[in-house]
Amino acid sequence: MTRRHLPNDDDISAFRQALQAAGVRRIATNQADPGKPKRDNNAHQARRNAAVESNTLQTSGRTSDGRVEAVRPSEYLEFSVPDLPWRTFSQLKRGQTEWQAGLDLHGYTLEEARTELESFLRDAASQGLRCVLVVHGKAWGSTSDFPVLKSHTNTWLREWPGVLAFCSAIDIDGGTGAVYILLRKRGP
């Protein structure tokens, strides 16, 4: 059996001096920073309230709740209006258009996801945002043999009048489990 070498006080002191000389600092928190914006619960609650309020005023949103075309979990999604410049769409597909807000639909039922997405798009348009990210995931539905939220998001975004284009995100932003959405600029 080998005994572990325990450092003496001189070794510990030399180590601490070396760390200090190298500019190593004690970390302030023990939490990782994933580099993505945190969910703003106030904005989330405001969108939810707006969705509830708008549902009392109108019976349904702008998106269909009928049958949708099923897409595969790893299928790349893309759509653009016919007159969108090729360069603009190409930049969106390469992840070069900075997204300004995000929505994660994981954990929502289909109807909750639809309401959240509609509310999020209305909110983004009212703030004049140009590009947003929506994470729909690519999990199979519990009662169907295709990714339900991904398939419905693909259909809903094609119907939304303020959407100029959307495409699957680059890997760092969620890959084929998320989409970048390019929104129409507001008029004066």
Tab-separated table of C-alpha atoms in Angstrom:
chain	number	residue	atom	x	y	z
A	1	MET	CA	0.000	0.000	0.000
A	2	THR	CA	1.406	3.408	-1.016
A	3	ARG	CA	0.941	6.408	1.165
A	4	ARG	CA	-0.271	9.624	-0.350
A	5	HIS	CA	2.201	12.483	-0.190
A	6	LEU	CA	0.758	15.326	1.833
A	7	PRO	CA	2.238	18.722	0.983
A	8	ASN	CA	3.941	20.646	3.725
A	9	ASP	CA	3.280	24.308	4.571
A	10	ASP	CA	6.116	25.526	2.309
A	11	ASP	CA	4.661	23.650	-0.700
A	12	ILE	CA	1.173	25.054	-0.063
A	13	SER	CA	2.556	28.572	0.313
A	14	ALA	CA	4.580	28.249	-2.924
A	15	PHE	CA	1.506	26.948	-4.762
A	16	ARG	CA	-0.666	29.850	-3.554
A	17	GLN	CA	2.044	32.361	-4.568
A	18	ALA	CA	2.264	30.783	-8.031
A	19	LEU	CA	-1.516	31.036	-8.437
A	20	GLN	CA	-1.469	34.680	-7.345
A	21	ALA	CA	1.429	35.492	-9.679
A	22	ALA	CA	-0.465	33.871	-12.574
A	23	GLY	CA	-3.508	36.068	-11.880
A	24	VAL	CA	-5.809	33.229	-10.857
A	25	ARG	CA	-8.861	34.514	-8.982
A	26	ARG	CA	-11.411	32.724	-6.819
A	27	ILE	CA	-14.684	32.253	-8.736
A	28	ALA	CA	-17.657	34.237	-7.465
A	29	THR	CA	-20.340	31.618	-8.107
A	30	ASN	CA	-20.363	27.909	-8.633
A	31	GLN	CA	-22.751	28.064	-11.614
A	32	ALA	CA	-21.888	27.656	-15.270
A	33	ASP	CA	-22.767	30.404	-17.743
A	34	PRO	CA	-24.179	28.700	-20.864
A	35	GLY	CA	-23.914	31.978	-22.779
A	36	LYS	CA	-27.612	32.047	-23.607
A	37	PRO	CA	-30.018	34.661	-22.295
A	38	LYS	CA	-31.935	33.586	-19.237
A	39	ARG	CA	-35.694	33.388	-19.417
A	40	ASP	CA	-37.250	36.681	-18.385
A	41	ASN	CA	-40.128	35.574	-16.178
A	42	ASN	CA	-41.730	39.033	-16.277
A	43	ALA	CA	-41.826	38.987	-20.097
A	44	HIS	CA	-42.998	35.371	-19.976
A	45	GLN	CA	-45.847	36.282	-17.619
A	46	ALA	CA	-46.748	39.337	-19.733
A	47	ARG	CA	-46.962	37.142	-22.857
A	48	ARG	CA	-49.078	34.614	-20.997
A	49	ASN	CA	-51.435	37.365	-19.756
A	50	ALA	CA	-51.672	38.833	-23.265
A	51	ALA	CA	-52.449	35.390	-24.671
A	52	VAL	CA	-55.184	34.803	-22.107
A	53	GLU	CA	-56.567	38.285	-22.762
A	54	SER	CA	-56.491	37.825	-26.533
A	55	ASN	CA	-58.176	34.425	-26.247
A	56	THR	CA	-61.112	36.031	-24.467
A	57	LEU	CA	-61.451	38.540	-27.302
A	58	GLN	CA	-61.196	36.055	-30.158
A	59	THR	CA	-61.991	32.381	-30.293
A	60	SER	CA	-58.813	31.267	-32.035
A	61	GLY	CA	-55.388	32.531	-32.978
A	62	ARG	CA	-53.932	33.043	-36.419
A	63	THR	CA	-52.504	29.553	-36.651
A	64	SER	CA	-54.322	26.397	-37.625
A	65	ASP	CA	-55.021	23.619	-35.213
A	66	GLY	CA	-55.832	21.091	-37.932
A	67	ARG	CA	-53.699	18.400	-39.501
A	68	VAL	CA	-50.069	19.150	-40.170
A	69	GLU	CA	-47.402	17.575	-42.313
A	70	ALA	CA	-45.247	15.334	-40.141
A	71	VAL	CA	-41.515	16.040	-40.218
A	72	ARG	CA	-38.672	13.769	-39.123
A	73	PRO	CA	-36.821	14.555	-35.849
A	74	SER	CA	-33.566	15.456	-37.618
A	75	GLU	CA	-35.188	17.105	-40.670
A	76	TYR	CA	-33.869	20.566	-41.561
A	77	LEU	CA	-36.701	23.107	-41.712
A	78	GLU	CA	-36.659	26.146	-43.965
A	79	PHE	CA	-39.134	28.596	-45.432
A	80	SER	CA	-38.989	32.071	-46.912
A	81	VAL	CA	-41.379	34.405	-48.664
A	82	PRO	CA	-40.679	34.520	-52.415
A	83	ASP	CA	-39.318	38.074	-52.492
A	84	LEU	CA	-36.845	37.730	-49.595
A	85	PRO	CA	-33.307	38.524	-50.816
A	86	TRP	CA	-31.150	35.399	-51.187
A	87	ARG	CA	-28.335	36.985	-49.149
A	88	THR	CA	-30.643	37.708	-46.198
A	89	PHE	CA	-31.926	34.130	-46.134
A	90	SER	CA	-28.410	32.749	-46.566
A	91	GLN	CA	-27.166	34.750	-43.553
A	92	LEU	CA	-30.101	33.483	-41.485
A	93	LYS	CA	-29.309	29.861	-42.438
A	94	ARG	CA	-25.643	30.276	-41.469
A	95	GLY	CA	-26.606	31.701	-38.062
A	96	GLN	CA	-25.160	35.108	-38.928
A	97	THR	CA	-28.337	37.019	-38.078
A	98	GLU	CA	-28.228	37.726	-34.355
A	99	TRP	CA	-31.345	36.593	-32.530
A	100	GLN	CA	-32.738	39.029	-29.972
A	101	ALA	CA	-35.182	36.905	-27.972
A	102	GLY	CA	-35.895	33.225	-27.499
A	103	LEU	CA	-38.732	30.916	-26.566
A	104	ASP	CA	-38.400	27.308	-25.399
A	105	LEU	CA	-41.511	25.199	-26.031
A	106	HIS	CA	-40.289	22.125	-24.126
A	107	GLY	CA	-42.824	20.906	-21.593
A	108	TYR	CA	-45.852	22.598	-23.147
A	109	THR	CA	-48.903	20.781	-24.424
A	110	LEU	CA	-49.711	21.388	-28.076
A	111	GLU	CA	-52.328	24.046	-27.324
A	112	GLU	CA	-50.106	25.760	-24.717
A	113	ALA	CA	-47.227	25.780	-27.220
A	114	ARG	CA	-49.453	27.345	-29.870
A	115	THR	CA	-50.649	30.040	-27.476
A	116	GLU	CA	-47.099	30.751	-26.255
A	117	LEU	CA	-45.734	30.938	-29.810
A	118	GLU	CA	-48.472	33.304	-30.999
A	119	SER	CA	-48.017	35.505	-27.939
A	120	PHE	CA	-44.234	35.475	-28.334
A	121	LEU	CA	-44.437	36.467	-32.024
A	122	ARG	CA	-46.904	39.281	-31.287
A	123	ASP	CA	-44.666	40.530	-28.470
A	124	ALA	CA	-41.531	40.350	-30.652
A	125	ALA	CA	-43.274	42.252	-33.460
A	126	SER	CA	-44.517	44.946	-31.078
A	127	GLN	CA	-40.936	45.413	-29.810
A	128	GLY	CA	-39.638	45.674	-33.368
A	129	LEU	CA	-37.409	42.602	-33.069
A	130	ARG	CA	-35.931	41.358	-36.335
A	131	CYS	CA	-34.813	37.807	-35.494
A	132	VAL	CA	-35.898	35.421	-32.738
A	133	LEU	CA	-35.134	31.815	-31.792
A	134	VAL	CA	-37.771	29.204	-30.957
A	135	VAL	CA	-36.715	25.862	-29.486
A	136	HIS	CA	-39.319	23.240	-30.397
A	137	GLY	CA	-37.264	20.115	-29.730
A	138	LYS	CA	-37.415	16.988	-31.824
A	139	ALA	CA	-38.869	14.451	-29.439
A	140	TRP	CA	-41.506	12.036	-30.622
A	141	GLY	CA	-45.025	12.695	-29.369
A	142	SER	CA	-46.364	10.321	-26.740
A	143	THR	CA	-49.466	9.598	-28.832
A	144	SER	CA	-48.005	9.943	-32.330
A	145	ASP	CA	-45.125	8.674	-34.399
A	146	PHE	CA	-43.604	12.053	-35.293
A	147	PRO	CA	-42.221	15.109	-33.434
A	148	VAL	CA	-45.484	16.910	-32.678
A	149	LEU	CA	-44.211	20.342	-31.599
A	150	LYS	CA	-41.629	20.483	-34.389
A	151	SER	CA	-44.195	19.539	-37.044
A	152	HIS	CA	-46.785	22.010	-35.773
A	153	THR	CA	-44.232	24.820	-35.376
A	154	ASN	CA	-43.233	24.254	-39.016
A	155	THR	CA	-46.874	24.699	-40.090
A	156	TRP	CA	-47.735	27.565	-37.737
A	157	LEU	CA	-44.755	29.687	-38.780
A	158	ARG	CA	-45.643	29.319	-42.471
A	159	GLU	CA	-49.109	30.735	-41.676
A	160	TRP	CA	-48.004	33.647	-39.486
A	161	PRO	CA	-48.214	36.901	-41.494
A	162	GLY	CA	-45.217	38.576	-39.800
A	163	VAL	CA	-42.782	35.748	-40.581
A	164	LEU	CA	-40.539	36.452	-43.574
A	165	ALA	CA	-38.427	33.326	-43.173
A	166	PHE	CA	-37.379	30.605	-40.788
A	167	CYS	CA	-34.837	27.819	-40.795
A	168	SER	CA	-33.332	25.260	-38.467
A	169	ALA	CA	-30.679	26.741	-36.192
A	170	ILE	CA	-26.972	26.012	-36.244
A	171	ASP	CA	-25.806	23.366	-33.757
A	172	ILE	CA	-24.751	25.806	-31.007
A	173	ASP	CA	-28.308	27.232	-30.890
A	174	GLY	CA	-30.140	23.898	-30.960
A	175	GLY	CA	-29.646	22.516	-34.458
A	176	THR	CA	-32.720	20.839	-35.925
A	177	GLY	CA	-34.457	21.172	-32.532
A	178	ALA	CA	-34.790	24.958	-32.945
A	179	VAL	CA	-35.520	27.558	-35.616
A	180	TYR	CA	-34.368	31.090	-36.340
A	181	ILE	CA	-37.322	33.265	-37.338
A	182	LEU	CA	-36.874	36.417	-39.401
A	183	LEU	CA	-39.695	38.860	-38.704
A	184	ARG	CA	-41.136	41.558	-40.928
A	185	LYS	CA	-39.960	45.073	-40.127
A	186	ARG	CA	-42.630	47.320	-38.705
A	187	GLY	CA	-43.777	50.181	-40.854
A	188	PRO	CA	-43.395	53.796	-39.739
